[in-house]
Coordinates of C-alpha atoms in Angstrom, one line a residue:
X1 CA 41.8 -29.2 -14.6
X2 CA 43.7 -26.1 -16.0
X3 CA 42.0 -22.9 -17.1
X4 CA 42.3 -21.0 -20.3
X5 CA 40.7 -17.5 -20.4
X6 CA 38.9 -16.6 -23.6
X7 CA 37.9 -13.0 -23.1
X8 CA 35.7 -12.8 -20.0
X9 CA 35.0 -16.6 -19.7
X10 CA 37.0 -19.6 -19.1
X11 CA 37.6 -23.0 -20.7
X12 CA 38.6 -25.8 -18.5
X13 CA 41.0 -28.5 -19.9
X14 CA 43.4 -31.3 -19.2
X15 CA 46.7 -31.9 -21.0
X16 CA 49.1 -34.7 -20.4
X17 CA 52.0 -36.7 -22.1
X18 CA 54.3 -35.7 -24.9
X19 CA 54.4 -36.6 -28.7
X20 CA 51.7 -36.4 -31.3
X21 CA 48.7 -34.3 -30.3
X22 CA 45.3 -36.0 -29.7
X23 CA 42.5 -33.7 -29.0
X24 CA 39.5 -35.6 -27.3
X25 CA 36.1 -34.0 -27.8
X26 CA 33.3 -35.3 -25.6
X27 CA 29.6 -35.4 -26.8
X28 CA 26.6 -33.4 -25.8
X29 CA 26.4 -32.5 -22.2
X30 CA 26.0 -35.4 -19.9
X31 CA 26.1 -35.8 -16.2
X32 CA 29.8 -36.3 -15.9
X33 CA 31.6 -34.9 -19.0
X34 CA 34.8 -34.8 -17.0
X35 CA 34.8 -38.7 -17.0
X36 CA 34.0 -39.1 -20.6
X37 CA 37.5 -40.4 -21.6
X38 CA 38.7 -42.0 -18.3
X39 CA 39.3 -45.3 -20.1
X40 CA 41.6 -43.6 -22.6
X41 CA 43.9 -41.4 -20.4
X42 CA 45.9 -44.5 -18.9
X43 CA 46.5 -45.8 -22.4
X44 CA 47.2 -42.9 -24.7
X45 CA 49.5 -40.7 -22.8
X46 CA 51.9 -43.5 -21.7
X47 CA 51.9 -44.7 -25.3
X48 CA 53.7 -41.4 -26.4
X49 CA 50.9 -39.0 -27.2
X50 CA 50.2 -35.5 -26.1
X51 CA 46.5 -35.8 -25.0
X52 CA 44.4 -32.7 -24.7
X53 CA 40.8 -32.7 -23.4
X54 CA 38.6 -29.5 -23.1
X55 CA 35.3 -29.3 -21.5
X56 CA 33.4 -27.6 -24.1
X57 CA 31.4 -24.3 -23.6
X58 CA 28.6 -24.7 -21.2
X59 CA 29.8 -28.1 -19.9
X60 CA 31.3 -28.8 -16.6
X61 CA 33.0 -25.8 -15.4
X62 CA 33.6 -24.1 -18.9
X63 CA 31.6 -21.0 -19.2
X64 CA 29.1 -20.7 -22.0
X65 CA 29.1 -17.7 -24.4
X66 CA 25.3 -17.4 -25.3
X67 CA 23.9 -20.4 -27.2
X68 CA 26.4 -23.2 -27.8
X69 CA 27.2 -23.8 -31.5
X70 CA 29.6 -26.0 -33.3
X71 CA 31.4 -22.9 -34.7
X72 CA 31.9 -21.6 -31.0
X73 CA 33.2 -25.1 -30.0
X74 CA 35.6 -25.3 -32.9
X75 CA 36.9 -21.8 -32.2
X76 CA 37.5 -22.6 -28.6
X77 CA 39.2 -25.9 -29.5
X78 CA 41.6 -24.1 -31.9
X79 CA 42.3 -21.3 -29.5
X80 CA 43.2 -24.0 -26.9
X81 CA 45.6 -25.8 -29.3
X82 CA 47.1 -22.4 -30.4
X83 CA 47.6 -21.5 -26.7
X84 CA 49.5 -24.8 -26.1
X85 CA 51.5 -24.3 -29.2
X86 CA 50.3 -27.5 -30.8
X87 CA 49.5 -28.2 -34.5
X88 CA 48.6 -31.0 -36.7
X89 CA 46.3 -32.7 -34.2
X90 CA 44.4 -35.9 -34.5
X91 CA 40.7 -35.1 -33.6
X92 CA 38.9 -37.7 -31.7
X93 CA 35.2 -37.0 -31.1
X94 CA 32.4 -39.0 -29.5
X95 CA 28.9 -38.3 -30.9
X96 CA 28.3 -34.5 -31.0
X97 CA 32.1 -34.1 -30.4
X98 CA 32.7 -35.6 -33.8
X99 CA 30.5 -32.9 -35.4
X100 CA 32.9 -30.3 -33.7
X101 CA 35.8 -32.1 -35.1
X102 CA 34.2 -31.9 -38.6
X103 CA 33.7 -28.2 -38.1
X104 CA 37.3 -27.9 -37.0
X105 CA 38.6 -29.7 -40.1
X106 CA 36.5 -27.6 -42.4
X107 CA 37.8 -24.4 -40.8
X108 CA 41.5 -25.2 -40.6
X109 CA 42.1 -28.5 -42.6
X110 CA 45.9 -28.1 -42.5
X111 CA 45.9 -28.4 -38.6
X112 CA 44.2 -31.8 -38.8
X113 CA 46.3 -34.9 -39.1
X114 CA 43.5 -37.4 -38.9
X115 CA 40.0 -37.8 -37.4
X116 CA 38.4 -40.5 -35.3
X117 CA 34.6 -40.5 -35.1
X118 CA 32.8 -42.5 -32.2
X119 CA 29.3 -43.4 -33.1
X120 CA 28.4 -40.0 -34.5
X121 CA 25.9 -38.9 -37.2
X122 CA 28.5 -36.4 -38.4
X123 CA 30.5 -39.1 -40.0
X124 CA 28.1 -42.2 -40.0
X125 CA 26.3 -44.4 -37.6
X126 CA 23.6 -47.1 -37.8
X127 CA 20.0 -45.7 -37.3
X128 CA 18.1 -48.1 -34.9
X129 CA 15.2 -45.8 -34.0
X130 CA 13.3 -46.1 -37.4
X131 CA 12.6 -49.3 -39.3
X132 CA 15.0 -51.2 -36.8
X133 CA 15.4 -54.8 -37.0
X134 CA 13.9 -56.5 -34.0
X135 CA 15.5 -58.7 -31.4
X136 CA 15.8 -61.7 -33.9
X137 CA 19.1 -60.0 -35.0
X138 CA 20.4 -60.4 -31.4
X139 CA 22.4 -63.4 -30.5
X140 CA 21.0 -65.6 -27.6
X141 CA 22.9 -63.8 -24.8
X142 CA 21.9 -60.3 -26.1
X143 CA 18.3 -61.5 -26.4
X144 CA 18.3 -62.5 -22.9
X145 CA 19.6 -59.0 -21.9
X146 CA 17.0 -57.4 -24.0
X147 CA 14.1 -59.4 -22.3
X148 CA 15.6 -58.2 -18.8
X149 CA 15.9 -54.5 -19.8
X150 CA 13.1 -54.0 -22.4
X151 CA 10.7 -52.2 -20.1
X152 CA 13.5 -49.7 -19.1
X153 CA 14.6 -49.1 -22.7
X154 CA 11.1 -48.7 -24.0
X155 CA 10.3 -46.2 -21.1
X156 CA 13.4 -44.2 -22.4
X157 CA 12.4 -44.4 -25.9
X158 CA 15.6 -46.4 -26.7
X159 CA 14.1 -49.7 -27.5
X160 CA 16.8 -50.6 -30.0
X161 CA 19.7 -49.6 -28.0
X162 CA 22.2 -52.3 -26.9
X163 CA 20.5 -53.9 -23.9
X164 CA 23.7 -54.5 -21.7
X165 CA 23.6 -53.7 -18.0
X166 CA 26.2 -51.0 -18.6
X167 CA 24.3 -49.3 -21.5
X168 CA 21.0 -49.4 -19.6
X169 CA 22.6 -47.9 -16.5
X170 CA 24.3 -45.2 -18.6
X171 CA 21.2 -44.3 -20.4
X172 CA 19.2 -44.2 -17.1
X173 CA 21.7 -41.8 -15.4
X174 CA 21.7 -39.7 -18.7
X175 CA 18.0 -39.3 -18.7
X176 CA 17.9 -38.6 -15.1
X177 CA 20.4 -35.8 -15.5
X178 CA 18.5 -34.3 -18.5
X179 CA 15.4 -34.1 -16.5
X180 CA 17.1 -32.4 -13.6
X181 CA 18.9 -30.0 -15.9
X182 CA 16.5 -29.2 -18.7
X183 CA 18.0 -25.8 -19.4
X184 CA 21.5 -27.1 -19.5
X185 CA 20.7 -29.9 -21.9
X186 CA 18.8 -27.7 -24.4
X187 CA 21.7 -25.1 -24.3
X188 CA 24.3 -27.8 -24.9
X189 CA 22.8 -28.9 -28.2
X190 CA 24.6 -27.6 -31.2
X191 CA 22.8 -24.8 -32.7
X192 CA 22.9 -23.2 -36.1
X193 CA 25.5 -20.4 -36.4
X194 CA 26.4 -18.0 -39.2
X195 CA 29.9 -19.3 -39.0
X196 CA 29.1 -22.9 -39.3
X197 CA 30.6 -24.2 -42.6
X198 CA 28.3 -26.3 -44.9
X199 CA 29.3 -29.9 -45.3
X200 CA 30.5 -30.7 -48.8
X201 CA 29.1 -33.6 -50.9
X202 CA 31.1 -36.6 -51.7
X203 CA 34.4 -37.6 -50.2
X204 CA 35.4 -34.3 -48.7
X205 CA 37.8 -35.6 -46.0
X206 CA 41.3 -35.7 -47.2
X207 CA 42.8 -36.9 -44.0
X208 CA 42.8 -40.4 -42.6
X209 CA 39.5 -41.3 -41.0
X210 CA 38.5 -43.9 -38.6
X211 CA 34.8 -44.3 -37.9
X212 CA 33.5 -46.4 -35.0
X213 CA 30.0 -47.5 -35.3
X214 CA 28.0 -49.3 -32.6
X215 CA 26.4 -52.5 -33.9
X216 CA 24.2 -52.6 -30.8
X217 CA 24.2 -56.5 -30.9
X218 CA 22.9 -56.8 -34.3
X219 CA 24.9 -55.3 -37.1
X220 CA 28.3 -57.1 -37.5
X221 CA 31.1 -56.5 -40.0
X222 CA 30.3 -57.6 -43.4
X223 CA 26.5 -57.1 -43.0
X224 CA 24.7 -55.2 -45.6
X225 CA 24.2 -52.3 -43.3
X226 CA 27.9 -52.2 -42.6
X227 CA 28.8 -52.3 -46.2
X228 CA 26.4 -49.5 -47.1
X229 CA 27.7 -47.3 -44.2
X230 CA 31.4 -47.9 -45.3
X231 CA 30.4 -46.9 -48.9
X232 CA 29.0 -43.6 -47.6
X233 CA 32.1 -42.6 -45.5
X234 CA 33.2 -39.1 -46.6
X235 CA 36.8 -40.0 -47.2
X236 CA 38.9 -41.9 -49.6
X237 CA 41.2 -43.0 -46.7
X238 CA 38.5 -44.1 -44.4
X239 CA 38.0 -47.1 -42.3
X240 CA 34.9 -48.4 -40.6
X241 CA 35.1 -50.3 -37.2
X242 CA 31.8 -51.9 -36.4
X243 CA 31.7 -52.8 -32.6
X244 CA 28.7 -55.2 -32.2
X245 CA 28.6 -55.7 -28.5
X246 CA 28.2 -52.0 -27.6
X247 CA 25.7 -49.0 -27.3
X248 CA 26.4 -45.4 -28.1
X249 CA 29.4 -45.1 -25.6
X250 CA 31.8 -47.5 -27.3
X251 CA 34.9 -46.1 -25.8
X252 CA 33.3 -46.7 -22.3
X253 CA 31.5 -49.9 -22.9
X254 CA 34.2 -51.7 -24.8
X255 CA 37.5 -49.7 -23.9
X256 CA 39.8 -52.6 -24.7
X257 CA 38.3 -53.0 -28.3
X258 CA 38.4 -49.3 -28.8
X259 CA 41.8 -48.6 -27.4
X260 CA 43.4 -51.4 -29.3
X261 CA 42.0 -50.4 -32.7
X262 CA 42.7 -46.6 -31.9
X263 CA 46.3 -47.3 -31.1
X264 CA 46.8 -49.4 -34.2
X265 CA 45.3 -46.5 -36.3
X266 CA 47.5 -44.0 -34.8
X267 CA 50.5 -46.1 -35.3
X268 CA 49.8 -46.3 -39.0
X269 CA 49.7 -42.6 -39.5

């Protein structure tokens, strides 16, 4: 990875390809942030895009600068794009990374061509932790997976996550990493900052918006939950993509589905 000096600290990043700029923003600190978008690199750069991926402050080898905040992450991301001489970027954020994309848009909307949110509360996702439908909403194959992994999911407090082998293994590794790095995990959560901009009410997003939401084996396109979420998206030019057979890490668990829909969205800009 390359290094950008920001005062006395450094921000690590990768940049490949040429063409329209795509900024990839990973979620809250995990055990291997560097691998967050491994399934997208081989597709996006060869498809004619300039792909930029920073390790946000306090993640990987990027230095923190006190408590990590959305405003700090947004400033760092804009500083990186300015350093590279890039503008009008498409912001693609997973989970907390989409909250950074939202802050970037609110700060400099003229520099954002479009936004892609991947299972993030910042733009809309399904809530399966409270009042969740039970396994009767799973299909037969997913019910079998749920029966196999129910004990592990319950122990992690993630009873209603998609019970695939991939997702359970991913969650297990993530929980193990959090226990081993309690200070880093706490510091990585987006904290309030005086520079954080309030999120407007209504349809405040004026650029094309693609929202991926993990159906986790239950909610499907056309279901009432999906229709309700689609109505609440904060943009007039917004599209909801429900990926039923996936947990929180859609771009890793269902990369073929994710990449195909993303490429189609980008081609339509």
